[in-house]
Amino acid sequence: MNLLKYIIFSFCAIATTAVMAQKPIYLDETRSIDERIEDLMGRLTLEEKIALIHAQSKFSSAGVPRLGVPDLWCTDGPHGIRPEVKWDEWDQAGWTNDSVVAFPALTCLAATWNTDLALLYGRSIGEEARYRKKDVLLGPGLNIYRTPLGGRNFEYMGEDPYLAGRMAVGYVRGVQSNGVATCVKHFCLNNQEWNRHGVSVHADDRALYEIYLPAFKAAMMEGGSWSVMASYNKIDGQHAGHNYRTLQQILKQEWGYKGAVISDWGGTHNTDEAVRNGLDLEFGTGTNGLYGGSKNYYDSYHLALPFLDGIRSGKYSQADLDDKVRRVLRLHFHTTLNTNKPFGSLHSPEHYAAAREIGEEGIVLLKNEDNLLPLKLDEKKTILVVGENAVKMMTVGGGSSSLKVQREITPLEGMQQHFPNTVDIKWVRGYVGDTDGSYNGVTTGQDLSETRSFRELVDEAVAEARSADYVIFIGGLNKSYGQDNEGSDRQSYDLPYKQDSLITALAKANANLVVVNISGNAVAMPWADNVKAIVQDWYLGSEAGEPLAAVLAGTVNPSGKLPFSWPKALNDVPAHRLDAYTAHDEEYKESIFVGYRWYDKENIATLFPFGHGLSYTSFVYSKPKVSKRAISASDSLTISVDITNTGKVAGKEVVQLYIADLESSLPRPVKELKAFRKVSLAPGEKTTVCFTIGSDALSFFDPDKHAWVAEPGKFEAILASSSADTRTKVRFELK
Ligand code: GLC
């Protein structure tokens, strides 16, 4: 009898334990995310579903407290993790533990043309986001560089959708390996800051599908970005934040995107459209300090009580709600409910090393007459450094990507640390730009005040320049309003603060002048012919001065290539030449002919072409070989070329493959970038680079067929060191 009792007791004990131990499906990570979503959907009340799809604070949306689903925390920005702001306001929260590493601006990442660095960048910034307990990183920015006046181009990755897309895939995968979602932005056609909330853009289908969508598609469908941010502007009259064509038809139907569409902050304007046109998670429709009364303003959001009331009244369908909730839950399962995510890290030596490496490979040597660079520092030299940007911290400012850094090495500090002690470095102001060292309550602590006049500053710089062995001018733009700054476009293509006249005066005073331009945009350079060496230095973040000094001293051989064309004059730019840059109904009249596609077509010489960047060594390309002379649509073609370092120092070359469609039924660019590879070669070393392409690299978007088409005919593979420096080419045919 006792045995029976023991067996029964044991059975009950095991059964109870099993039931107690059995997790609900939504918390069982052995189950698929789809299963977990459906299980959780069945447990949610209507109010809980509504709470999931709109903000509860400036940067967070609610989870489901009753079921242990955590709140979802978003953070800016693409270059580093934004300092904490107050629950309801943009103002700084005043924490003392939220300083970060600032990584180089994404124009610099694009200029590396190194997809391995894109992965490293994403992994590193994702570790800082994870450590700061953030679930969604609001970046990377992928809008195409259409005008050099664009205030946020420094956050984006240039004029070519293929380059931007390749770099985005690596960045997204790196960030998301930390259980932090990327939120690629701003989807789409947000190519200027001028009236960014109100401008209505029209782009024809070819421009949309061939230029403005591909980088987003790569980032979301290949990189797997778990979310996307809809942009402020209108598209054909309807706000992008709830645009039926871009969010429902293209993103969710044509592409089959499963992630969540998040609004830009304040980008939601209409409840009906927000419900029906594919917006999933609404942020920033208010508040900044709970204006709109002391009640919980977040209930006023379009996807809050208005949506809830509409469902109860039958005005809106449960299906519209459930699609949004499923997408937001999927975001949670990748992040807040993902117990396998790593712990991240902050301020690590690895992150500083990554920032430095990306800066070193992104700096572009635009001109180097008489091999003025690298500086010959092996014996006693005096170097005069001129310019505000040599000392000005640039990690603060620029808008939502502004940061509070643990440290920032300025260009002057970089040179002082990096150059040998045989060098005597002196700095003079040269010009006065923006003396305000604070943004949104984050202050640099620098005192850039200046009482002397511009004339006095120029006279001082010129006098000092005459006796120096080298003069290094460090200027350009900065992160102030009307420069490289969110919410405003530049008002001129020229350098501000009378820098041109200062540079011209310095060039007359000393032939050994190096101009270092710090910016996220091209600028006019009327003095370019009178200056021997010009370096494009981006906003390099915390390590800024270190990579620059290394390149100037030759410790690092520059290998960056321009991610956008550098026009001689603003009127050479199609958006301006065609009077297609406006603040209201704006038609992208240039269609697909953006950047080098335009300059090739119109035979307009640029100051420096897309893909341009010099090295301290030289590279020779062999005749290319093709695996076949003719391919069918289902075939692939391998194009190989030998690259040899024919100089005296090690260096890196970016081999660019452009494809020219020699006969097409619709107008096509002369050539388009379809592949690239960065190779590192010792002096005398040779390597073979192979590109394998398929018909997708030969296709164009046919608006009548609403499909990509690869037309049979002759093509040419162009292997180049820039879009204007063809090294070799070979023809082939698509049968
Ligand atoms: C801003 C920007 C967006 C940013 C968001 C949150 O207005 O457009 O890039 O992520 O709002 O700050």
Short mmCIF file of C-alpha atoms in Angstrom, two decimals, residues 79-83 92 95-104 128 132 346-347 352 355 393-397 401-410 413 442-446 479 540-544:
data_model
loop_
_atom_site.label_atom_id
_atom_site.label_comp_id
_atom_site.label_asym_id
_atom_site.label_seq_id
_atom_site.Cartn_x
_atom_site.Cartn_y
_atom_site.Cartn_z
CA HIS A 79 27.33 58.04 -34.23
CA GLY A 80 26.98 57.31 -30.51
CA ILE A 81 24.44 56.94 -27.71
CA ARG A 82 22.61 60.17 -26.91
CA PRO A 83 22.78 61.54 -23.34
CA GLN A 92 19.14 67.01 -20.49
CA TRP A 95 22.89 62.17 -15.44
CA THR A 96 26.58 61.79 -14.75
CA ASN A 97 27.05 58.29 -16.17
CA ASP A 98 25.84 58.78 -19.75
CA SER A 99 28.95 59.98 -21.53
CA VAL A 100 29.96 57.79 -24.44
CA VAL A 101 32.42 57.12 -27.23
CA ALA A 102 31.63 59.21 -30.31
CA PHE A 103 32.31 57.24 -33.48
CA PRO A 104 33.03 58.98 -36.79
CA GLU A 128 27.47 50.91 -26.09
CA ARG A 132 23.18 51.73 -21.71
CA LEU A 346 31.08 51.21 -22.71
CA HIS A 347 34.20 53.38 -23.21
CA TYR A 352 38.22 53.83 -29.18
CA ALA A 355 36.68 54.84 -33.91
CA MET A 393 35.04 70.05 -30.31
CA MET A 394 32.60 68.70 -32.89
CA THR A 395 30.92 65.87 -30.99
CA VAL A 396 28.47 68.42 -29.57
CA GLY A 397 25.88 69.94 -31.89
CA SER A 401 23.13 63.05 -33.28
CA SER A 402 24.81 65.37 -30.75
CA LEU A 403 26.68 63.54 -27.99
CA LYS A 404 28.16 63.89 -24.52
CA VAL A 405 31.56 62.24 -24.88
CA GLN A 406 33.93 60.79 -22.36
CA ARG A 407 36.71 62.53 -24.33
CA GLU A 408 37.47 64.16 -27.67
CA ILE A 409 40.95 64.60 -29.10
CA THR A 410 40.98 67.77 -31.22
CA GLU A 413 45.88 67.78 -29.67
CA VAL A 442 25.60 69.60 -23.24
CA THR A 443 28.56 71.96 -23.06
CA THR A 444 32.08 71.46 -24.34
CA GLY A 445 33.60 73.68 -21.67
CA GLN A 446 35.77 75.30 -24.34
CA LYS A 479 27.66 71.58 -36.37
CA LEU A 540 35.75 61.78 -36.61
CA GLY A 541 34.27 61.77 -33.12
CA SER A 542 36.17 61.07 -29.90
CA GLU A 543 39.47 60.22 -31.53
CA ALA A 544 39.32 62.98 -34.18
#
